[in-house]
Short mmCIF file of C-alpha atoms in Angstrom, two decimals:
data_model
loop_
_atom_site.label_atom_id
_atom_site.label_comp_id
_atom_site.label_asym_id
_atom_site.label_seq_id
_atom_site.Cartn_x
_atom_site.Cartn_y
_atom_site.Cartn_z
CA MET A 1 -3.20 20.60 -2.85
CA PHE A 2 -5.40 18.01 -0.92
CA TYR A 3 -4.70 15.65 2.43
CA TYR A 4 -8.19 14.21 2.82
CA LEU A 5 -11.76 14.87 2.10
CA GLU A 6 -14.25 14.11 4.76
CA GLY A 7 -17.99 14.06 4.79
CA ASN A 8 -21.01 11.69 3.62
CA ILE A 9 -21.11 9.01 1.28
CA SER A 10 -23.36 10.11 -1.32
CA ILE A 11 -23.06 7.76 -4.53
CA LEU A 12 -21.06 4.24 -5.10
CA GLY A 13 -19.93 3.20 -7.99
CA GLN A 14 -17.18 0.59 -9.47
CA ASN A 15 -13.71 2.11 -8.34
CA LEU A 16 -15.96 5.60 -7.14
CA ALA A 17 -17.04 6.74 -4.31
CA VAL A 18 -18.64 10.34 -4.31
CA VAL A 19 -17.81 12.35 -0.73
CA ASP A 20 -20.61 15.10 0.34
CA ILE A 21 -18.76 18.16 1.50
CA GLY A 22 -20.69 21.17 1.71
CA GLY A 23 -22.92 20.87 -0.63
CA ILE A 24 -19.72 19.97 -2.68
CA GLY A 25 -19.76 15.82 -4.40
CA TYR A 26 -16.01 14.66 -4.81
CA ALA A 27 -15.89 11.81 -7.49
CA CYS A 28 -12.48 10.28 -6.00
CA MET A 29 -11.35 7.09 -7.58
CA THR A 30 -10.98 4.38 -5.81
CA THR A 31 -10.27 1.14 -4.95
CA LEU A 32 -12.27 -2.27 -4.60
CA HIS A 33 -10.60 -2.54 -0.36
CA THR A 34 -12.02 1.48 -0.24
CA LEU A 35 -15.13 0.62 -1.97
CA SER A 36 -16.16 -2.20 0.82
CA ARG A 37 -15.68 -0.28 3.71
CA LEU A 38 -17.64 2.79 2.73
CA GLU A 39 -21.19 2.84 3.11
CA THR A 40 -23.95 5.91 1.75
CA GLY A 41 -24.96 8.31 3.77
CA LYS A 42 -22.22 7.48 6.27
CA LYS A 43 -19.25 10.33 7.20
CA ALA A 44 -15.86 8.79 6.33
CA ARG A 45 -12.76 10.45 5.98
CA LEU A 46 -10.07 9.23 2.19
CA PHE A 47 -7.01 10.19 1.66
CA THR A 48 -6.26 11.69 -1.40
CA TYR A 49 -3.86 11.38 -4.02
CA CYS A 50 -5.00 14.17 -6.77
CA ASN A 51 -3.68 13.63 -10.49
CA ILE A 52 -3.28 16.65 -12.20
CA LYS A 53 -2.78 16.88 -15.94
CA GLU A 54 -3.27 19.90 -18.44
CA ASP A 55 -6.79 18.58 -19.55
CA ALA A 56 -7.90 16.81 -15.53
CA PHE A 57 -8.02 17.34 -12.41
CA ASP A 58 -8.57 14.19 -11.32
CA ILE A 59 -9.02 12.42 -7.18
CA TYR A 60 -8.06 9.33 -5.69
CA GLY A 61 -8.70 8.21 -2.49
CA PHE A 62 -7.85 5.50 0.02
CA TYR A 63 -9.84 4.38 3.12
CA ASP A 64 -6.52 4.50 4.88
CA LEU A 65 -2.45 5.44 4.64
CA SER A 66 -0.78 2.36 3.87
CA GLU A 67 -3.27 1.56 -0.14
CA LYS A 68 -2.40 5.77 -0.41
CA ARG A 69 1.12 5.17 0.13
CA CYS A 70 1.26 1.94 -2.24
CA PHE A 71 -0.45 3.64 -4.79
CA GLU A 72 2.06 6.44 -5.16
CA LEU A 73 4.56 3.01 -4.83
CA LEU A 74 3.19 2.03 -7.01
CA LEU A 75 3.32 5.05 -9.64
CA GLY A 76 6.73 5.19 -9.66
CA VAL A 77 6.51 2.24 -11.79
CA SER A 78 7.62 2.68 -15.25
CA GLY A 79 4.88 1.55 -17.30
CA VAL A 80 2.26 2.09 -14.46
CA GLY A 81 -0.50 4.61 -14.38
CA PRO A 82 -3.39 4.94 -11.51
CA LYS A 83 -5.77 2.37 -14.08
CA ALA A 84 -3.75 -0.34 -13.42
CA ALA A 85 -2.56 0.69 -10.14
CA LEU A 86 -5.48 1.07 -8.68
CA SER A 87 -6.19 -2.65 -10.66
CA ILE A 88 -3.55 -4.20 -8.06
CA LEU A 89 -4.49 -2.73 -4.89
CA SER A 90 -8.86 -4.06 -5.42
CA SER A 91 -6.92 -7.48 -5.41
CA ALA A 92 -4.19 -7.20 -3.12
CA THR A 93 -3.90 -5.54 0.47
CA PRO A 94 -0.47 -3.72 1.08
CA GLU A 95 0.37 -5.87 2.83
CA SER A 96 -0.37 -8.95 0.21
CA LEU A 97 2.02 -7.14 -1.91
CA ALA A 98 4.59 -6.96 -0.76
CA ILE A 99 4.31 -10.17 0.51
CA ALA A 100 4.31 -11.46 -3.36
CA ILE A 101 7.40 -8.11 -4.51
CA ILE A 102 10.05 -9.68 -1.93
CA ASN A 103 8.73 -13.95 -3.32
CA ASP A 104 9.18 -12.98 -6.84
CA ASP A 105 5.64 -13.88 -6.88
CA GLU A 106 4.29 -12.34 -10.00
CA THR A 107 0.37 -14.39 -10.18
CA ALA A 108 -0.38 -12.26 -7.10
CA LEU A 109 -0.05 -9.70 -9.14
CA THR A 110 -0.69 -10.76 -12.27
CA ILE A 111 -4.71 -12.33 -11.34
CA ALA A 112 -5.51 -8.29 -11.76
CA PRO A 113 -7.09 -6.81 -14.63
CA GLY A 114 -5.51 -5.50 -17.38
CA ILE A 115 -1.59 -6.86 -15.29
CA GLY A 116 0.41 -8.22 -17.76
CA LYS A 117 2.80 -10.88 -16.72
CA LYS A 118 5.95 -7.91 -18.08
CA LEU A 119 4.41 -5.74 -16.71
CA ALA A 120 4.30 -7.69 -12.27
CA GLN A 121 7.89 -8.45 -13.91
CA ARG A 122 9.06 -4.55 -13.71
CA ILE A 123 6.75 -4.09 -10.62
CA ILE A 124 8.52 -6.80 -9.08
CA LEU A 125 12.91 -5.42 -10.02
CA GLU A 126 11.81 -1.62 -9.18
CA LEU A 127 10.57 -2.04 -5.76
CA LYS A 128 12.47 -4.29 -5.22
CA ASP A 129 15.54 -2.28 -5.18
CA LYS A 130 13.62 -0.22 -2.56
CA VAL A 131 14.48 -2.98 -0.16
CA SER A 132 18.48 -3.18 -1.79
CA LYS A 133 18.67 0.68 -0.54
CA GLU A 134 17.58 -0.16 2.84
CA ALA A 135 19.58 -3.69 3.79
CA GLY A 136 22.39 -2.24 4.55
CA ALA A 137 21.49 -0.78 7.28
CA MET A 138 18.75 -3.94 8.54
CA LYS A 139 21.15 -6.18 8.42
CA ALA A 140 23.23 -4.48 10.59
CA ASP A 141 19.58 -4.37 12.76
CA GLY A 142 19.40 -7.56 12.40
CA TYR A 143 16.38 -7.79 10.44
CA ILE A 144 17.08 -8.78 6.84
CA ALA A 145 19.16 -12.22 6.94
CA PRO A 146 21.25 -13.53 4.12
CA HIS A 147 19.89 -15.93 1.69
CA GLY A 148 19.13 -19.24 2.82
CA ASP A 149 17.92 -17.73 6.00
CA ALA A 150 14.69 -19.17 5.96
CA GLY A 151 12.85 -20.78 9.00
CA GLN A 152 15.73 -19.77 11.25
CA PRO A 153 14.89 -18.11 13.75
CA GLY A 154 14.29 -14.29 13.45
CA SER A 155 13.29 -15.07 10.01
CA LYS A 156 9.25 -14.39 10.01
CA GLN A 157 10.71 -11.25 11.29
CA ARG A 158 13.36 -10.00 8.63
CA GLU A 159 10.73 -11.06 5.93
CA ALA A 160 8.31 -8.33 7.16
CA ALA A 161 10.74 -6.01 7.66
CA ALA A 162 12.43 -6.66 4.34
CA ALA A 163 8.03 -6.51 2.97
CA LEU A 164 7.52 -2.89 4.66
CA ALA A 165 11.53 -1.70 2.37
CA VAL A 166 8.76 -2.77 -0.44
CA LEU A 167 6.95 -0.30 0.51
CA GLY A 168 8.57 2.05 1.17
CA TYR A 169 9.89 2.45 5.17
CA SER A 170 13.02 3.17 6.12
CA GLN A 171 15.41 1.06 8.96
CA GLY A 172 14.53 3.59 11.44
CA GLU A 173 10.44 2.93 11.35
CA ILE A 174 10.78 -0.50 10.93
CA SER A 175 12.24 -1.28 13.50
CA SER A 176 10.98 1.23 16.05
CA ALA A 177 7.56 -0.60 14.98
CA MET A 178 8.72 -3.83 16.22
CA ARG A 179 9.44 -3.04 19.25
CA ASN A 180 6.18 -2.12 20.65
CA ILE A 181 4.07 -6.01 18.46
CA ASP A 182 4.47 -9.00 20.05
CA ILE A 183 5.26 -10.92 16.58
CA GLU A 184 5.87 -14.51 17.81
CA PRO A 185 1.74 -15.60 17.61
CA LEU A 186 1.38 -13.76 14.03
CA SER A 187 2.20 -14.30 10.12
CA ILE A 188 4.21 -11.74 7.97
CA GLU A 189 0.97 -10.62 7.28
CA GLU A 190 0.21 -9.35 10.60
CA ILE A 191 3.10 -8.31 11.20
CA ILE A 192 3.14 -6.29 8.60
CA ARG A 193 -0.50 -5.23 9.15
CA GLU A 194 0.18 -3.99 12.68
CA VAL A 195 3.69 -2.14 11.59
CA LEU A 196 1.07 0.01 9.29
CA LYS A 197 -1.30 0.79 11.92
CA ALA A 198 1.65 1.29 14.30
CA SER A 199 2.97 3.80 11.11
CA ILE A 200 0.11 5.91 10.82
CA LYS A 201 -1.40 6.53 14.58
#
């Protein structure tokens, strides 16, 4: 199984990046966000997810691990296939998607082509369950506030932690990363972005 592919980008197309490695072109289906970071003729590394079926071997490539991780989480939702997951991640970053999920923001999901209201609701419901699994530990550590604490000191930190739990991060990973970040001047989305960066160093 491939973990990543690194080589020259030979072709860029609609949701497609071809990585040339030793004269072999590996076709990677990808998001608009990843495509925006690539240039034809330039070297790049794409973290991969392989979808192997009886009649196919499809490779999905992502510029960073947080986007790949989010792609895999979306595939774990019933009714979400690779095409729908790519569509969502082409319209939203992992940070904005996580915030949309914890805020029950269906509109942020339905702006993605092919994503209807029912599927958006299912994604929010199933991924928010991941927060509840972490909530007890986070509440003990001071990250998750009781309902209605928005606007109180630390609520920005708690909301960012809840969003990171949606993305599959454990309480330990979140606590460790946040200790090294000056969160006061940052927005919730910026806090999430900084934690994602720290988690893949």
